Short mmCIF file of C-alpha atoms (C1' of nucleotides) in Angstrom, two decimals:
data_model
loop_
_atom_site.label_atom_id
_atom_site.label_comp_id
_atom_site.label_asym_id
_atom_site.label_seq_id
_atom_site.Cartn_x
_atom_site.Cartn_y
_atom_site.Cartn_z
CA UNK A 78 6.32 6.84 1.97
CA UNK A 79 3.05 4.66 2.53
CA UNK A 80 0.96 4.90 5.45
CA UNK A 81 1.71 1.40 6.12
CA UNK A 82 5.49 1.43 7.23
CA UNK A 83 4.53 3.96 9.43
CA UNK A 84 1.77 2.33 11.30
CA UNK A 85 3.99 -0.90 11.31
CA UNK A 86 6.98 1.00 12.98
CA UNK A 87 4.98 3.25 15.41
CA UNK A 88 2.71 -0.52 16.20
CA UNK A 89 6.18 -2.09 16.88
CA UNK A 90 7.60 0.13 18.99
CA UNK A 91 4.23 0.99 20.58
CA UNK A 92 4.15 -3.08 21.50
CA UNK A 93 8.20 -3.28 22.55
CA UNK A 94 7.57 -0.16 24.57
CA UNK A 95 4.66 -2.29 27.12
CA UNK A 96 2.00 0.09 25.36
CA UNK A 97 -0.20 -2.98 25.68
CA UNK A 98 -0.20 -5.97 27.94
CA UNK A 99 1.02 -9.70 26.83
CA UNK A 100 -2.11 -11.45 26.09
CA UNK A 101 -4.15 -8.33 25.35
CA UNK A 102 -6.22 -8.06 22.42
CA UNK A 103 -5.42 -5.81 19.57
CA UNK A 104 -9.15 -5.04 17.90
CA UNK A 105 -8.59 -3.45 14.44
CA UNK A 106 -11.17 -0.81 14.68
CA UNK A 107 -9.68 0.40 17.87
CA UNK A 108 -6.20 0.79 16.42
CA UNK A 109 -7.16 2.26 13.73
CA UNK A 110 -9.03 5.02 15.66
CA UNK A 111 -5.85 5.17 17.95
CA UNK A 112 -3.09 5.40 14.73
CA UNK A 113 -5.31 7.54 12.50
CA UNK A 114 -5.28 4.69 9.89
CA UNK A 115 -7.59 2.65 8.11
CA UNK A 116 -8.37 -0.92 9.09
CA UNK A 117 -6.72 -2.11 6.23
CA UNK A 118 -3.28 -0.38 7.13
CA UNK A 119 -3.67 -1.70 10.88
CA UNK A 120 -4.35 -5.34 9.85
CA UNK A 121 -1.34 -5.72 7.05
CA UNK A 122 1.07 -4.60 9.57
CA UNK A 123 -0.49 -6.91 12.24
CA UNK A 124 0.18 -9.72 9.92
CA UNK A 125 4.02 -8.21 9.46
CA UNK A 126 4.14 -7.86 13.30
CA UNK A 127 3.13 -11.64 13.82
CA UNK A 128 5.58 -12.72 11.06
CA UNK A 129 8.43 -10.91 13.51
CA UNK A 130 7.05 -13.04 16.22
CA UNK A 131 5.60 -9.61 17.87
CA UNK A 132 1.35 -10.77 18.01
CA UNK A 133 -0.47 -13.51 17.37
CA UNK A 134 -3.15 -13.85 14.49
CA UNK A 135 -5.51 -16.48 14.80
CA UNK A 136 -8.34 -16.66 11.87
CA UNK A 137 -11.31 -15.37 12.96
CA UNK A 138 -10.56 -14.40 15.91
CA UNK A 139 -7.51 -11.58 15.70
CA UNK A 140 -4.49 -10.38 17.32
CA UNK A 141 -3.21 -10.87 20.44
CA UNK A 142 0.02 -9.10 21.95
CA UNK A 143 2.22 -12.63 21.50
CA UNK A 144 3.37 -13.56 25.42
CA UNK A 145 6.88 -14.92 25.52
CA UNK A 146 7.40 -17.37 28.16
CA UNK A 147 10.70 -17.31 30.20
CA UNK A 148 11.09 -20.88 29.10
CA UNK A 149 10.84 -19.36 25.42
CA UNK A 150 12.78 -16.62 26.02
CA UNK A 151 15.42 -19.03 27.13
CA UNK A 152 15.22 -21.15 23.99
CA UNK A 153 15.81 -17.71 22.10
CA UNK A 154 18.65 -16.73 23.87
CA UNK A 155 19.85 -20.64 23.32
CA UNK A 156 19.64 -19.91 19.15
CA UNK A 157 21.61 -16.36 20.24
CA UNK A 158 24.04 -18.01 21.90
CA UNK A 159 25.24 -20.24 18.78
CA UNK A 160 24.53 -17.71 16.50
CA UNK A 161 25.95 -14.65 17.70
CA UNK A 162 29.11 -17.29 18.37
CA UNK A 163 29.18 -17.79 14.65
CA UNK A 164 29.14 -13.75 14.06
CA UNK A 165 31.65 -13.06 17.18
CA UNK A 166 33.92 -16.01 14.98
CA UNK A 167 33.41 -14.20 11.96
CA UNK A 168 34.16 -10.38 13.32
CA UNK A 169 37.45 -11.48 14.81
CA UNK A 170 38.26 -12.73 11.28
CA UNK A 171 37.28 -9.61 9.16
CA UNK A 172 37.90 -6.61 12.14
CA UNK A 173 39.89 -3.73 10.67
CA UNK A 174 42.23 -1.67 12.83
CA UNK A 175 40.04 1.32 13.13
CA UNK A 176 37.26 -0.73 14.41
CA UNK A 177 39.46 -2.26 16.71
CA UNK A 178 40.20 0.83 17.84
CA UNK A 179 36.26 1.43 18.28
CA UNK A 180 36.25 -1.95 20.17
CA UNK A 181 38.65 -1.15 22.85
CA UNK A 182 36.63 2.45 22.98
CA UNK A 183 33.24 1.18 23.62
CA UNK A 184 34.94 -1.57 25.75
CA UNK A 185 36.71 1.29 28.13
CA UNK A 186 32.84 3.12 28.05
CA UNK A 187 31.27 0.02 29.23
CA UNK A 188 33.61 -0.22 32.20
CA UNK A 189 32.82 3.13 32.95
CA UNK A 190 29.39 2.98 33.07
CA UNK A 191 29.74 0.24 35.63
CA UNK A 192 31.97 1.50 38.19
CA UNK A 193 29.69 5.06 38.32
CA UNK A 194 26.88 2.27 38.63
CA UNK A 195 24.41 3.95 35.23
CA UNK A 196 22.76 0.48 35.05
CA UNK A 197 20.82 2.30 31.81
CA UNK A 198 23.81 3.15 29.99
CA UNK A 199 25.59 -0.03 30.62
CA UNK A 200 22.65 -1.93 29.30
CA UNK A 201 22.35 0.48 26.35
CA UNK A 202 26.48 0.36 25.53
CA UNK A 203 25.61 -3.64 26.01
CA UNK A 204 22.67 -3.52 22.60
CA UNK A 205 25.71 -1.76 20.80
CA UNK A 206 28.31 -3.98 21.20
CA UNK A 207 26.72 -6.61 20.65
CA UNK A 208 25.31 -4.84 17.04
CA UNK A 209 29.06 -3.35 16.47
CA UNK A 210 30.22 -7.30 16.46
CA UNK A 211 27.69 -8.08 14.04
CA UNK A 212 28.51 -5.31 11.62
CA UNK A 213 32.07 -5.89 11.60
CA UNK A 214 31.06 -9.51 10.98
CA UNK A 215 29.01 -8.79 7.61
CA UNK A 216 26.82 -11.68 8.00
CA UNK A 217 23.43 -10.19 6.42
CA UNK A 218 21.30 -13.28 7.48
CA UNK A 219 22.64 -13.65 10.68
CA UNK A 220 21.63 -10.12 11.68
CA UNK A 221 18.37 -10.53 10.42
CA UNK A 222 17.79 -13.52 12.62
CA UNK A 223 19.11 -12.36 15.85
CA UNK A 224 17.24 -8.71 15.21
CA UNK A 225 14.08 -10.50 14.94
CA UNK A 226 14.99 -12.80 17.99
CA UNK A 227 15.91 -9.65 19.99
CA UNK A 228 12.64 -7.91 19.06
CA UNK A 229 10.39 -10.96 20.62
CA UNK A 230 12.88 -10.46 23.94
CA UNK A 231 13.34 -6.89 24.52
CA UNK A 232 11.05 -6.67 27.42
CA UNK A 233 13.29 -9.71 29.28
CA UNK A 234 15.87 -8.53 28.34
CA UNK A 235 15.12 -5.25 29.63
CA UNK A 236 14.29 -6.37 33.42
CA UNK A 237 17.63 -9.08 33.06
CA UNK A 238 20.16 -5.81 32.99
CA UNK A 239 18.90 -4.29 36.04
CA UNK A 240 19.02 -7.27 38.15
CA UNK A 241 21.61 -6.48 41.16
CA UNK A 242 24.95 -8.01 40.71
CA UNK A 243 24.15 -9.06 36.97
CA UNK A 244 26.67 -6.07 35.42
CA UNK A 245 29.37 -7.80 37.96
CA UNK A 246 29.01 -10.55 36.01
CA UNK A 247 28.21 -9.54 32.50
CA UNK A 248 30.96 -6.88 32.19
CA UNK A 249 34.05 -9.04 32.13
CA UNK A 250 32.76 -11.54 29.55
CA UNK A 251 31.80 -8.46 27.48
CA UNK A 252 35.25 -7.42 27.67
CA UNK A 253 36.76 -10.74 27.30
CA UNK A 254 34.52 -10.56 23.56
CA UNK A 255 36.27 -7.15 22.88
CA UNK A 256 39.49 -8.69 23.59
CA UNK A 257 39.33 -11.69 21.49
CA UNK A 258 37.75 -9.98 18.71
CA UNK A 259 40.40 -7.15 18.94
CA UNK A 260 43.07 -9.99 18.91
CA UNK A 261 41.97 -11.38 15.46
CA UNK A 262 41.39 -14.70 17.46
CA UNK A 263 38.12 -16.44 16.28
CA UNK A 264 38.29 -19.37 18.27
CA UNK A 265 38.67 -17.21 21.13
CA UNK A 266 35.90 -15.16 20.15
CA UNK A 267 33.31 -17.36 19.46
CA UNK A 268 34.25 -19.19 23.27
CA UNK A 269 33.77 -15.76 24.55
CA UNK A 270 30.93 -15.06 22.34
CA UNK A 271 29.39 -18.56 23.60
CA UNK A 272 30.33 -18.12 27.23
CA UNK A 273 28.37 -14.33 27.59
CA UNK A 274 25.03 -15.87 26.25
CA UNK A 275 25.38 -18.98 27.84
CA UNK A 276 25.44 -16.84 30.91
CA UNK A 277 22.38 -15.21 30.31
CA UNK A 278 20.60 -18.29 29.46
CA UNK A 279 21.61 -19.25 33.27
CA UNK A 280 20.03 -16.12 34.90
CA UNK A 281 17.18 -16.65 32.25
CA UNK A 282 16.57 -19.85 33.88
CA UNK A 283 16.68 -19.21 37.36
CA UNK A 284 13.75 -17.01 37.24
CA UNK A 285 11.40 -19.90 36.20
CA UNK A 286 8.98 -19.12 38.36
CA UNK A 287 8.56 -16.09 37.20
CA UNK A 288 6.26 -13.18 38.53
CA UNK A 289 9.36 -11.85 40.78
CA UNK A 290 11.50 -10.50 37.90
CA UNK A 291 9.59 -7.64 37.86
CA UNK A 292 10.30 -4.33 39.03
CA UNK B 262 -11.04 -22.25 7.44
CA UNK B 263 -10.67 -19.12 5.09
CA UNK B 264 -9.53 -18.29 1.57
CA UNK B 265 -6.07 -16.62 2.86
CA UNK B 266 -4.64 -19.61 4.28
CA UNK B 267 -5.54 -21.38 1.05
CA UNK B 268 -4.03 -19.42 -1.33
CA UNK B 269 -1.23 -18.20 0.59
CA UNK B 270 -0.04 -22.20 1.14
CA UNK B 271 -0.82 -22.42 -2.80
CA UNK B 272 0.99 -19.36 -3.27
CA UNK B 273 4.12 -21.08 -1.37
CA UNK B 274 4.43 -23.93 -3.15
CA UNK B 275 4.04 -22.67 -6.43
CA UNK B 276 6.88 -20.56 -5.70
CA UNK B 277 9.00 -23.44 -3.98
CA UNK B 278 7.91 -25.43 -6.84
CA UNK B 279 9.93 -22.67 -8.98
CA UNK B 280 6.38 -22.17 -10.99
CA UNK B 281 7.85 -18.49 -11.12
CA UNK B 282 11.01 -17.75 -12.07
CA UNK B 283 12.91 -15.59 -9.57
CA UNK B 284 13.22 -12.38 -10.12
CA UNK B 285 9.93 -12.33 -11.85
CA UNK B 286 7.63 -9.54 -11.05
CA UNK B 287 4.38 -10.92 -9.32
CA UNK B 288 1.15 -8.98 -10.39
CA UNK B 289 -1.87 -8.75 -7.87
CA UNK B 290 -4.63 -9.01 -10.40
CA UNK B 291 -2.59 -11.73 -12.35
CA UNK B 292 -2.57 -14.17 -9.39
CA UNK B 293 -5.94 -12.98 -8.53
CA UNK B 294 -7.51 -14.58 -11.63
CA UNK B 295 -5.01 -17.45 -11.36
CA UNK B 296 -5.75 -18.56 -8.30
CA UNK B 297 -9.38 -17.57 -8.34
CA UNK B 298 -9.52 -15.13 -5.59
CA UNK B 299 -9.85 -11.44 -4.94
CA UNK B 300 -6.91 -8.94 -4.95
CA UNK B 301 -7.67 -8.28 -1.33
CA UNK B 302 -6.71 -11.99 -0.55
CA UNK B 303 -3.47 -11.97 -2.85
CA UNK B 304 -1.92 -8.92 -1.31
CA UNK B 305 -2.47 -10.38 2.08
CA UNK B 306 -0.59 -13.69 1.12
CA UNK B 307 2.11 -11.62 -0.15
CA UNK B 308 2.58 -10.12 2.61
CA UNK B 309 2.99 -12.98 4.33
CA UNK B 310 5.24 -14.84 1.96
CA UNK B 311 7.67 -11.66 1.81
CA UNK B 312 7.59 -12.07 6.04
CA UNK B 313 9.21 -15.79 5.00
CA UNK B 314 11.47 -14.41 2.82
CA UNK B 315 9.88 -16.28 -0.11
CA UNK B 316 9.30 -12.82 -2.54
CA UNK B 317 10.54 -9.49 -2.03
CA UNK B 318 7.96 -6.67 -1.44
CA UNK B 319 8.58 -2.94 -3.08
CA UNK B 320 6.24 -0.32 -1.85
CA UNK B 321 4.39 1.42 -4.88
CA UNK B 322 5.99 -1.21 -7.10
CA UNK B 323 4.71 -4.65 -6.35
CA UNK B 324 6.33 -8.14 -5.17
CA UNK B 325 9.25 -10.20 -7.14
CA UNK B 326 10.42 -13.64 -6.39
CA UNK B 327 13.24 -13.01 -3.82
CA UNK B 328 16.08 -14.47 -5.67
CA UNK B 329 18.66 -16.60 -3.51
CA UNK B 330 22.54 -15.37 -4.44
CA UNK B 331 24.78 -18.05 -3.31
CA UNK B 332 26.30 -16.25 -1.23
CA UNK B 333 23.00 -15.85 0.46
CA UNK B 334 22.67 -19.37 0.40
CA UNK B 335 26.33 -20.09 1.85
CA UNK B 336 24.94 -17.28 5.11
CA UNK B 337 21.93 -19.46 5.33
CA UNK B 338 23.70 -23.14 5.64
CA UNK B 339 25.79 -21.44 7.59
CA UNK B 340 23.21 -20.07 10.44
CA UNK B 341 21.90 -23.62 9.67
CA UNK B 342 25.39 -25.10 10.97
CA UNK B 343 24.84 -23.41 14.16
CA UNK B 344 21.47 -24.00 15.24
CA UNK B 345 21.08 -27.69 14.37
CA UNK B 346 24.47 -28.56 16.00
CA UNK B 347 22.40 -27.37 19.07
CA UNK B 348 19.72 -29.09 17.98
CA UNK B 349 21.67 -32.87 17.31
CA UNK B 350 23.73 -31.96 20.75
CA UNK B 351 19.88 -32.03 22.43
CA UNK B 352 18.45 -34.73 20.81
CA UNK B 353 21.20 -36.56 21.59
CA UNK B 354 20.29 -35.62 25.65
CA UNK B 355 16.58 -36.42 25.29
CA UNK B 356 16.26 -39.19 22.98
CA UNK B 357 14.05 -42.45 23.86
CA UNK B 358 14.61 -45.75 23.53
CA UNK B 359 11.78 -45.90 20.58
CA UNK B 360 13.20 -42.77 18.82
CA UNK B 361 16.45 -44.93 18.73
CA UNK B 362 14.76 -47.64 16.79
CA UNK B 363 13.33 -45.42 14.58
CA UNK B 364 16.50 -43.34 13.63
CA UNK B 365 18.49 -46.44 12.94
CA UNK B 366 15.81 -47.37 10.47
CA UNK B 367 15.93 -44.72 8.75
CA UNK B 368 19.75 -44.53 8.58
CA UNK B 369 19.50 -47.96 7.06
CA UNK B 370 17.07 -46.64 4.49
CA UNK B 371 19.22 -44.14 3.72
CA UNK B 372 22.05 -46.38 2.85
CA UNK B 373 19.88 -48.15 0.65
CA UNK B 374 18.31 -45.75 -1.52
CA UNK B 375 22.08 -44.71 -1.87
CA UNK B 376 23.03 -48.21 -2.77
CA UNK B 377 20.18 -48.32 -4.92
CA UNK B 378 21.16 -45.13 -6.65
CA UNK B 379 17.51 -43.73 -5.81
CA UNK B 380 18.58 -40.18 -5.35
CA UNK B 381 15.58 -38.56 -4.98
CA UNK B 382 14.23 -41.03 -2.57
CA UNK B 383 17.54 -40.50 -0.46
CA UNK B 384 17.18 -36.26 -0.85
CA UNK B 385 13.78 -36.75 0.94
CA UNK B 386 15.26 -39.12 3.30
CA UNK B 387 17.58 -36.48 4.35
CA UNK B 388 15.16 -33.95 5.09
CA UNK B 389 12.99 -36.58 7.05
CA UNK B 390 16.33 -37.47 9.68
CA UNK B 391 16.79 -33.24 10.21
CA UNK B 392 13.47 -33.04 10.69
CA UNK B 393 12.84 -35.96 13.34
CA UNK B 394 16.15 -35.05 14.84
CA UNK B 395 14.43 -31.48 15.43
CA UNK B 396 11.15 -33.03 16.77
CA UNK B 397 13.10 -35.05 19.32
CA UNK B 398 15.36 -31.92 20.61
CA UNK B 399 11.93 -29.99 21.45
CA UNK B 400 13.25 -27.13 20.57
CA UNK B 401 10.30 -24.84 19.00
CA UNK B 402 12.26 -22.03 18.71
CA UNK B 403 15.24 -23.55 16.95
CA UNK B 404 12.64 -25.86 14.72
CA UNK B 405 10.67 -22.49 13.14
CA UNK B 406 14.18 -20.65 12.34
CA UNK B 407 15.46 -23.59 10.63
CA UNK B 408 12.43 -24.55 8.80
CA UNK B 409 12.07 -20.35 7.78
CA UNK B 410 15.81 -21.20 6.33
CA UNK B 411 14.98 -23.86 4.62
CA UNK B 412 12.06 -22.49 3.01
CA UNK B 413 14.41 -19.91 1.72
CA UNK B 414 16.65 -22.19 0.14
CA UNK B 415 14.52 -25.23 -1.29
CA UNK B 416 16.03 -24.56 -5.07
CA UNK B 417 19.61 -25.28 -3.69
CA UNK B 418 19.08 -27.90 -1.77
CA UNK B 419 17.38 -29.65 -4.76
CA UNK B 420 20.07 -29.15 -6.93
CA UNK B 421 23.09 -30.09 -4.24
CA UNK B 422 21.32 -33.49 -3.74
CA UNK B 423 21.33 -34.39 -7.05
CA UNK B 424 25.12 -33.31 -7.51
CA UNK B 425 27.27 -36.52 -8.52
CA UNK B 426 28.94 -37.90 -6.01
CA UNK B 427 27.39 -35.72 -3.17
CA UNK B 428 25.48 -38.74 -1.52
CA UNK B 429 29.07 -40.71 -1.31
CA UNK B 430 30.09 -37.84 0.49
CA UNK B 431 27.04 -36.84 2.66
CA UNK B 432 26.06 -40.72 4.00
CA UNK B 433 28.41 -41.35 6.53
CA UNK B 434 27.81 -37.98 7.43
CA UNK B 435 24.19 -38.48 8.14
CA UNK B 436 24.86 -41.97 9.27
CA UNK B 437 27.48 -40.32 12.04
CA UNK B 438 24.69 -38.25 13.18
CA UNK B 439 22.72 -40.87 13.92
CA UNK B 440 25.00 -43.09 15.49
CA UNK B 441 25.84 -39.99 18.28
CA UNK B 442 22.73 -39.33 18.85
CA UNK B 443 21.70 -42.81 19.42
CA UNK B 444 24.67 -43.03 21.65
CA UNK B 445 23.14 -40.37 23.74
CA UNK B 446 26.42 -38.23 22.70
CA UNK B 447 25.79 -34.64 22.97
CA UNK B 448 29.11 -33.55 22.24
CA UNK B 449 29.81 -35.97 19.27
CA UNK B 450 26.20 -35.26 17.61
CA UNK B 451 26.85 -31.53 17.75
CA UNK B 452 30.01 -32.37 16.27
CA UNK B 453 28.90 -34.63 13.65
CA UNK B 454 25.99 -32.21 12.62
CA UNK B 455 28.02 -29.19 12.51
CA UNK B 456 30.83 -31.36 10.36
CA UNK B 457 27.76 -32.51 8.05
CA UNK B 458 26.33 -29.05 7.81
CA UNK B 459 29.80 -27.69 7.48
CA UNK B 460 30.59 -30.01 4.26
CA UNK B 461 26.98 -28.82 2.72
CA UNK B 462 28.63 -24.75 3.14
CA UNK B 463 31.70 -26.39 1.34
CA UNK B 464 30.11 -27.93 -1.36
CA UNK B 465 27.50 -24.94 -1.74
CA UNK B 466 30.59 -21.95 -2.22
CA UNK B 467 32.18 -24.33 -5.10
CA UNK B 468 29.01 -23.26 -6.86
CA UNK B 469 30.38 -19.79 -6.48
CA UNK B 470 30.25 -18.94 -10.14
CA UNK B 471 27.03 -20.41 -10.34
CA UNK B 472 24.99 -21.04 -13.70
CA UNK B 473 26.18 -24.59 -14.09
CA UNK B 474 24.19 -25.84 -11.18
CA UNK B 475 21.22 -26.06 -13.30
CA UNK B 476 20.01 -29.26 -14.97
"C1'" DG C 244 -29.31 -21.95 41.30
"C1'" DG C 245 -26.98 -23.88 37.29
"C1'" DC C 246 -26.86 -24.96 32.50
"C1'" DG C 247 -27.96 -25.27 27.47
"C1'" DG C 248 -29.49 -22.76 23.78
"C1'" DC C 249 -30.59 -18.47 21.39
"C1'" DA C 250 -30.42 -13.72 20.14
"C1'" DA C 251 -27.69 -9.46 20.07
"C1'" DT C 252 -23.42 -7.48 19.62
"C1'" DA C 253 -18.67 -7.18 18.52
"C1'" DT C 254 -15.10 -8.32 15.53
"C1'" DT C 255 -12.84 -10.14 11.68
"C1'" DG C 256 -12.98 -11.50 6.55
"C1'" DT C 257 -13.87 -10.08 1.88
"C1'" DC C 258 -15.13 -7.31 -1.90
"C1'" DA C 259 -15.48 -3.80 -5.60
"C1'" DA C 260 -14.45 0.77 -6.64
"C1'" DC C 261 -11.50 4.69 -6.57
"C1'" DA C 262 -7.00 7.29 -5.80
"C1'" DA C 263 -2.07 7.51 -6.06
"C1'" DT C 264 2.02 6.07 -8.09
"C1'" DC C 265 5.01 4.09 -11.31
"C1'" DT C 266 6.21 2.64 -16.07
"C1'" DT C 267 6.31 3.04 -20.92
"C1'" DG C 268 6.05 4.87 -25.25
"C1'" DC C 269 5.41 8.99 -27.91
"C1'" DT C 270 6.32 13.69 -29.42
"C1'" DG C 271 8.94 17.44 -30.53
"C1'" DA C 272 12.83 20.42 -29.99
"C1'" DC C 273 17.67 20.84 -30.44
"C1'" DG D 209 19.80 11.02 -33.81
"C1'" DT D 210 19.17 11.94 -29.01
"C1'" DC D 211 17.10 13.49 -25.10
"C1'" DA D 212 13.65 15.91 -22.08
"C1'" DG D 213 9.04 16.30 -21.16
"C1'" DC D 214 4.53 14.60 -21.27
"C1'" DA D 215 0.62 11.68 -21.63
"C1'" DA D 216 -1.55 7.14 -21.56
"C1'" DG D 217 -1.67 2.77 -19.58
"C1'" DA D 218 -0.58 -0.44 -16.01
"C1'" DT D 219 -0.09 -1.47 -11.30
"C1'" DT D 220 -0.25 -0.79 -6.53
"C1'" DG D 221 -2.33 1.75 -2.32
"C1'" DT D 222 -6.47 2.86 0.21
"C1'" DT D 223 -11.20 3.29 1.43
"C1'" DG D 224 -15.88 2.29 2.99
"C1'" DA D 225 -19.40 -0.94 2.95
"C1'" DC D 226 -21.10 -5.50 3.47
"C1'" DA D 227 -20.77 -10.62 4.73
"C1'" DA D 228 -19.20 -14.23 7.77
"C1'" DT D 229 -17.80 -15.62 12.13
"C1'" DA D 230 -17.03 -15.44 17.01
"C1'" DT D 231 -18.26 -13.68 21.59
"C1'" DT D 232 -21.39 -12.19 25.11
"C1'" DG D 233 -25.41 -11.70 27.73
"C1'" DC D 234 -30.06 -13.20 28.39
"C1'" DC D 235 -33.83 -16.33 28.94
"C1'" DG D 236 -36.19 -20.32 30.11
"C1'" DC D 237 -35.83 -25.06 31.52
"C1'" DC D 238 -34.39 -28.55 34.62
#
DNA sequence: GGCGGCAATATTGTCAACAATCTTGCTGAC
DNA sequence: GTCAGCAAGATTGTTGACAATATTGCCGCC
C-alpha cells in the first residue's frame, strides 16, 4: 500500500470533517509536516482531491479548500435529484425479496429514530438508504457520480438534517421510496425518488442568504 | 502558463484521438521522451487524466487506457438522459429571444448537412446544439458532469454518428428539441431530450456484442 | 498620508537520482 | 516436460534540492 492513498484518504476526510476552513489555503510544506509525507505525496493527492471537486488548484498559486456556495450546492442536489430518480427507477426493477425485506427493516429503523427524536441516527440511517437504493440498483456510473457529488456537499448536508421540523418532513417521503421500491413499481419510485430531493432542493434554497444555517 | 497543463491537454487528445489503443499500458519514461517533458510532469497528467476517467491508474504497476465496455457506455448515456433532460427543461425556462434565432439556425444546418449527406459535419453539429443548449440552462454543475461523460465516451459517439441510417433517425429528434425549447416548453424539451437521449441508449445496447462497430 | 515600485520571503513547479516493486525469462530439480 | 524458485531487467514510487513564480512588507516619492 503506497503512501499516497493514505495521505489522499486521511486529506479527504481531514477536509469533509471542517479540519480546515472553506477558502483556506492548503501550503504543501505545511501538510506535509502535518501528514508525515513528502511534498510530492501531499501535492498528487491535492490534484486527486480537486478532481473530486474537494480543493481548488490554481497554477502557481496552490490549493485552496474549494467553498461550495448554497446556490451550488443546490445545483448539486438538482443533478441528485434526476439521477438518484434514475437509480430509485432502476432498484425497484432489479430488488430481490431479501433486500426487500432489508428495505422495510431500515424503513421501520428510520421511523424509530424519529419518534425517540436521535436527529444523528436518523440522518445517518438517511446516507444508508439512500446507498442501499443504489446498490440494489447496480448502476456503477451512477454511484460514482452521486458519491463524488455527495463528497463536495457533506458539510450542507450535514447542517440540512438537523434543521427543526426537517425529519417531519423528510421521513415520509423516505418511506414512500421504501414503499415503491419494495412494490417493484419504478414509476412510482423514481416520483418518490424525485419528490425527496426535490424537497431538499426547496429547504436548500430558502437559506439563500446564508450565514444563519449554522449551528 | 506551465508545462503540466500542456502536456496533460496533449495527453487528452491523443488519447481521445485513439493515438493509444485502449487497454494499452502507458509508460512514464515513454511519454516522457514523446512528449518532450520530464517524468515528473507525465505522472502528474496522469493523474489527472485517470481523475477524468480517461486511463486507469494501478499503484506499483502504471496507467492503461481505461477501456469503455458498452455496457459502460449504455450507464453513461444513460446518466446523460437524466441530466440534460434537466438541462433542455431549463433552457427552455431561460432562453432569449437571440438564443432563439440562433438555435433555429442551427437546426436548419443540421437538416442540411443531413440532406447533404455530410455526416461528419452533422456529428459536430450535434455536439454544438447540446452544448449551446447547456450554456443557455446555466447550469455549471450539470455542464462539467456531462462534459466529464462525454469525455469518457468520445470513441462511441464517433462511431454511432456514422452508423447508417442513424441521422434519419436522430434529426427530428434534435429538431424536436429545438422547437420546445424555442417554445419556452419546459416540460416538452425535457421530454424531447430525454426521448432523444433515450433512442441514443437504444441504439448504443444493439451494439451489445460489439466488434462490428468498428470501421 | 497614500501610492508605485522594489527587495525579501514564501510557495509552487520541475528535475535528476535513487529505492521499491513488479515482470520476465532462465535454471535446475523432479 | 513441467513447475518452483531465483535473478536480471523494466517500471513505478519517493526523495531532496534547485528554479520559477507569486506574495508581502518596506522604502521613497509625490
Amino acid at each position: 500500500m503506497s503512501d499516497l492513498d493514505e495521505v489522499r484518504t486521511q486529506l479527504r476526510t481531514a477536509i469533509l470533517r471542517g479540519s480546515y476552513a472553506p477558502r483556506q489555503r492548503l501550503i504543501e510544506t505545511e501538510l506535509a509536516e502535518q501528514y508525515g509525507a513528502s511534498r510530492f505525496v501531499i501535492r498528487n493527492a491535492l490534484i486527486q482531491l480537486a478532481a473530486d471537486g474537494l480543493v481548488e488548484l490554481q497554477p502557481n498559486r496552490g490549493a485552496r479548500v474549494r467553498e461550495i456556495s448554497v446556490a451550488e450546492a443546490v445545483e448539486i442536489t438538482e443533478i441528485r435529484q434526476a439521477v438518484e430518480g434514475l437509480v430509485a427507477r432502476r432498484a425497484a426493477e432489479l430488488v430481490t425479496d431479501q433486500q426487500i425485506a432489508e428495505l422495510r427493516e431500515l424503513g421501520a429503523r428510520m421511523e424509530a429514530a424519529v419518534a425517540q427524536g436521535e436527529l444523528l441516527r436518523y440522518s445517518e440511517l438517511n446516507g444508508v438508504l439512500h446507498s442501499r437504493v443504489r446498490e440494489i440498483a447496480g448502476h456503477a456510473t451512477a454511484s460514482r457520480i452521486i458519491e463524488q457529488l455527495n463528497g463536495q456537499m457533506v458539510r450542507h448536508q450535514f447542517q440540512l438534517s438537523l434543521l427543526p421540523g426537517r425529519p417531519t418532513v423528510s421521513l415520509p417521503e423516505h418511506l414512500a421510496i421504501v414503499d415503491a421500491v419494495c412494490a417493484r413499481d419504478p414509476e412510482g419510485a423514481e416520483r418518490a425518488m424525485r419528490a425527496h430531493v426535490g424537497s431538499v432542493v426547496g429547504t436548500l434554497a430558502t437559506l439563500d442568504t446564508s450565514g444563519h444555517l449554522a449551528k
